[in-house]
Short mmCIF file of C-alpha atoms in Angstrom, two decimals:
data_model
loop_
_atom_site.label_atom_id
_atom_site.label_comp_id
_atom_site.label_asym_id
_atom_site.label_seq_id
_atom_site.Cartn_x
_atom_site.Cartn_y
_atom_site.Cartn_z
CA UNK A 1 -16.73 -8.26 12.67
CA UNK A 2 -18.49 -5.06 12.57
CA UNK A 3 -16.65 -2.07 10.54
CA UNK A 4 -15.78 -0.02 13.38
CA UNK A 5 -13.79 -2.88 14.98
CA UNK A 6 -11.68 -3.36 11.39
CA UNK A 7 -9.09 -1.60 11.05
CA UNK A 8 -9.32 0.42 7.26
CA UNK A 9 -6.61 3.24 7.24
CA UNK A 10 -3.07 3.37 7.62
CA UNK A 11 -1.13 6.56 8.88
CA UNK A 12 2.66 6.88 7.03
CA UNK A 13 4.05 10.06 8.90
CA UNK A 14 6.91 10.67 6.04
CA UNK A 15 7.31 14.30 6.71
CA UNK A 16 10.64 14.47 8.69
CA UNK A 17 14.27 15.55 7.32
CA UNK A 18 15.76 12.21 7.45
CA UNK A 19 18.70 13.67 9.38
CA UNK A 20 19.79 10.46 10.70
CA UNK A 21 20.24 9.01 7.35
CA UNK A 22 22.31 12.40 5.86
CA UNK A 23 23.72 12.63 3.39
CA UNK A 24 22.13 9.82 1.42
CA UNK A 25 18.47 11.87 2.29
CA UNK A 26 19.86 15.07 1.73
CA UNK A 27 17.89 15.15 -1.80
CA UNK A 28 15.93 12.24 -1.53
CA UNK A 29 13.19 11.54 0.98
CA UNK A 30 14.47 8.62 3.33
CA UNK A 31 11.31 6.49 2.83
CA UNK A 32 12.57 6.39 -1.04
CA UNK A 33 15.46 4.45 -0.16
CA UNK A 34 16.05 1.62 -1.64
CA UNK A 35 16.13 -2.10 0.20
CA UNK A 36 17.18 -4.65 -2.43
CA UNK A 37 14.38 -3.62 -4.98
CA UNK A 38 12.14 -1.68 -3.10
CA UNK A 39 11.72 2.02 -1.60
CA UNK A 40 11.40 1.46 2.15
CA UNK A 41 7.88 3.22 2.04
CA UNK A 42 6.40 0.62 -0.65
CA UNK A 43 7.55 -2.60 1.81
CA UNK A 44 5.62 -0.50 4.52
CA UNK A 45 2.84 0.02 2.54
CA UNK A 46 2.57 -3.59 0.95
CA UNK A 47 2.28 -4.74 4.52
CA UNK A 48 -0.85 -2.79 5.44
CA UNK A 49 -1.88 -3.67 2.23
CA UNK A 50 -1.73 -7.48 3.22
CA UNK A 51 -3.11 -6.77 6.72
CA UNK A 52 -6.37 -5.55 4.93
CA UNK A 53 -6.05 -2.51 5.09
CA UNK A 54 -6.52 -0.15 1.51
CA UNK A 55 -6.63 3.40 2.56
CA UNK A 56 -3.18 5.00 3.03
CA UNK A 57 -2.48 8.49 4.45
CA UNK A 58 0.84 9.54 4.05
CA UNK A 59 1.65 12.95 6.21
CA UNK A 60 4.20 14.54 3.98
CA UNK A 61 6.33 17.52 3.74
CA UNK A 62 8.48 20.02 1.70
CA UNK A 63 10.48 17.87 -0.57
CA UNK A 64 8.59 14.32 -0.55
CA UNK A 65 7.22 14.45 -3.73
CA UNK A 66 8.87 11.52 -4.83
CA UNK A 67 6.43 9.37 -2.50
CA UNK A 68 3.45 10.85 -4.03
CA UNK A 69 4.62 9.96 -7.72
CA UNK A 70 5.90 6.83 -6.69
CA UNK A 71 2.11 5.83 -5.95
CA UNK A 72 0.29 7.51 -8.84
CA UNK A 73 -0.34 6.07 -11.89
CA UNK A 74 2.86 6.45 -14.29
CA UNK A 75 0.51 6.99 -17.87
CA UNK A 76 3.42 7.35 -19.72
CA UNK A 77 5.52 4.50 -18.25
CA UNK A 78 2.88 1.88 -18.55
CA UNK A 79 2.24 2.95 -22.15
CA UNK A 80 5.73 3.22 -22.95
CA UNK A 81 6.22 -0.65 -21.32
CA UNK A 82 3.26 -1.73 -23.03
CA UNK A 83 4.23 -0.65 -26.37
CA UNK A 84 7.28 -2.24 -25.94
CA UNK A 85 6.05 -5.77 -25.04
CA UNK A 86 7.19 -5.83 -21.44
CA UNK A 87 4.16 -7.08 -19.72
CA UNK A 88 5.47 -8.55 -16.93
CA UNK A 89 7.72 -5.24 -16.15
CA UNK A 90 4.15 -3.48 -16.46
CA UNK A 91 2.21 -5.53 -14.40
CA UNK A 92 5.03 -4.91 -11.76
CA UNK A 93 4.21 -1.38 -12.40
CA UNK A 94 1.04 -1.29 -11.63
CA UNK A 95 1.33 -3.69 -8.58
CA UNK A 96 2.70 -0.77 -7.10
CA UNK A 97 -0.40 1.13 -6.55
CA UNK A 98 -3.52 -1.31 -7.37
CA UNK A 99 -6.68 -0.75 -7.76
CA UNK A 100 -8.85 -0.98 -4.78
CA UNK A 101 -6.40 1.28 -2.56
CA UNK A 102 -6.57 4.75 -1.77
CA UNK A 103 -3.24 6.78 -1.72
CA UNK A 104 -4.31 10.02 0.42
CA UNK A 105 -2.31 12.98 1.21
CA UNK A 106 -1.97 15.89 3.66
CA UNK A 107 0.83 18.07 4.14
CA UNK A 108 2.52 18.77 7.89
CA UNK A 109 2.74 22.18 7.42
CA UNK A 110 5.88 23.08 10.13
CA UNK A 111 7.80 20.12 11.19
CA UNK A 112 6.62 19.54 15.20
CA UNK A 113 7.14 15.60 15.68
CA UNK A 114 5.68 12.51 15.30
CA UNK A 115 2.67 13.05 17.72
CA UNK A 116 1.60 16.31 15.30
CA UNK A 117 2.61 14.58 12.07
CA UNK A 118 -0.33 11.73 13.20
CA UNK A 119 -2.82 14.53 14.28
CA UNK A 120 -2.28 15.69 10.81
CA UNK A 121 -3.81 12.58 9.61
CA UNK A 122 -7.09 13.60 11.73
CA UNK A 123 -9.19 14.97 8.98
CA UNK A 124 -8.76 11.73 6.74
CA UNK A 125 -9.19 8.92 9.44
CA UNK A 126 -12.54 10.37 11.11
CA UNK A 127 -12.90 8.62 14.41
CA UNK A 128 -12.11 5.10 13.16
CA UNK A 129 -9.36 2.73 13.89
CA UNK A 130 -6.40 3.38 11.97
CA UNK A 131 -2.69 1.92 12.04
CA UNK A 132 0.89 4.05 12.31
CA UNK A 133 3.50 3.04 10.19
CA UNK A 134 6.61 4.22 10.44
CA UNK A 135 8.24 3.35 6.97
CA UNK A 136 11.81 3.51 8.32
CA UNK A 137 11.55 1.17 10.84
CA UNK A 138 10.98 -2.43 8.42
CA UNK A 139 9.63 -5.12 10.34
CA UNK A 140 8.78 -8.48 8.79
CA UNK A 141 6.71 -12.14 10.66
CA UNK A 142 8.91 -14.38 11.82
CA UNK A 143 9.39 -17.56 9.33
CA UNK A 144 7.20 -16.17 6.43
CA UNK A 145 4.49 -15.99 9.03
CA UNK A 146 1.89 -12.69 8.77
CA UNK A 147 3.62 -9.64 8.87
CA UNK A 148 3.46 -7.53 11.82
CA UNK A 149 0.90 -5.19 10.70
CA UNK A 150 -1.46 -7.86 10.04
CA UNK A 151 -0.49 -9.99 13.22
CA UNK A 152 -2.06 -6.06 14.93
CA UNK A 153 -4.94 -6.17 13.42
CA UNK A 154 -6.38 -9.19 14.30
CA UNK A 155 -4.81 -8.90 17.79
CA UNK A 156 -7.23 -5.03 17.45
CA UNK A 157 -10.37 -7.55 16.18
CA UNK A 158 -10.17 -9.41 19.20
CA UNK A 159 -9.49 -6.81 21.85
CA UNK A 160 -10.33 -4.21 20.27
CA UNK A 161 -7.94 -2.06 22.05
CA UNK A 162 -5.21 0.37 20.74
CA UNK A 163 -1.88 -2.11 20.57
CA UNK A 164 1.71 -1.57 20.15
CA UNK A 165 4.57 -3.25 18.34
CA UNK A 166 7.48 -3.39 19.95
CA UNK A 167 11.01 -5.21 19.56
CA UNK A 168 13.53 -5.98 21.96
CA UNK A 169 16.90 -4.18 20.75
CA UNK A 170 20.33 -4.91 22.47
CA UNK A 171 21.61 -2.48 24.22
CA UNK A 172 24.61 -2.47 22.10
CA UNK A 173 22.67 -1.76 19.32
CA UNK A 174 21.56 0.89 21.00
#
């Protein structure tokens, strides 16, 4: 498997209003929401993460701050649980973010969709493979299998072909 057939960077678009999810987004970004324990945008990123992949670029806007803090390095957290004994709490910290992936940035500078939110992404993923994720939309494998994201990029080692997840929604869903 050469390096230009792996798939290495990950693409979080995260710049949109959130209008869909008003008025619980109306001061917090809608990938900070919470599912049980988790922002929606760490369950996203955990899962390229476990495909493989260690380079994230989130395309962010006015107001999404809270992403980029979420994924730094808290100093004054971790010393504060460290000094109080709670290493488990600290190590759960620090899982957040580890070591050996990057947490990139770029800003969307005027809100013109998805397809210009990606393009955004342009000068950070180079003309390599990279995968979308769109942190609102949580997918997980089917019976603790893989999840999705790394289910893609194998399917991308062997074909190396751009590929698309889709799921079947009823139409009353709908």
């Amino acid at each position: 498997m050469s390096n230009q057939t792996r798939v290495r960077k990950a693409v979080f678009p995260v710049a949109g209003l959130g209008t869909r999810f008003l008025p619980a987004t109306k001061a917090s970004p809608k990938e900070m929401l919470p599912v049980v324990d988790k922002p929606l945008i760490q369950y996203a990123v955990e899962e390229a993460y476990e495909a493989g992949i260690r380079d994230m670029v989130f395309v962010t806007g006015r107001s999404k701050r809270a992403i980029e803090d979420h994924f730094d390095t808290a100093y004054e957290l971790e010393n504060e649980l460290e000094q109080a004994g709670k290493q488990a709490m600290l190590e759960l910290v620090r899982s957040i973010s580890p070591a050996d992936m990057n947490c990139l940035f770029v800003r969307q500078p005027r809100s013109l969709g998805l397809g210009h939110a990606v393009l955004c992404a342009e000068p950070l993923v180079g003309n390599e493979p990279f995968a979308v994720i769109l942190a609102d939309d949580l997918m997980v494998g089917e019976n603790g299998g893989p999840g999705v994201m790394a289910q893609m990029t194998a399917a991308f080692q062997k074909q190396g072909r751009s590929l698309l997840a889709v799921q079947e929604v009823p139409l009353e869903q709908t």
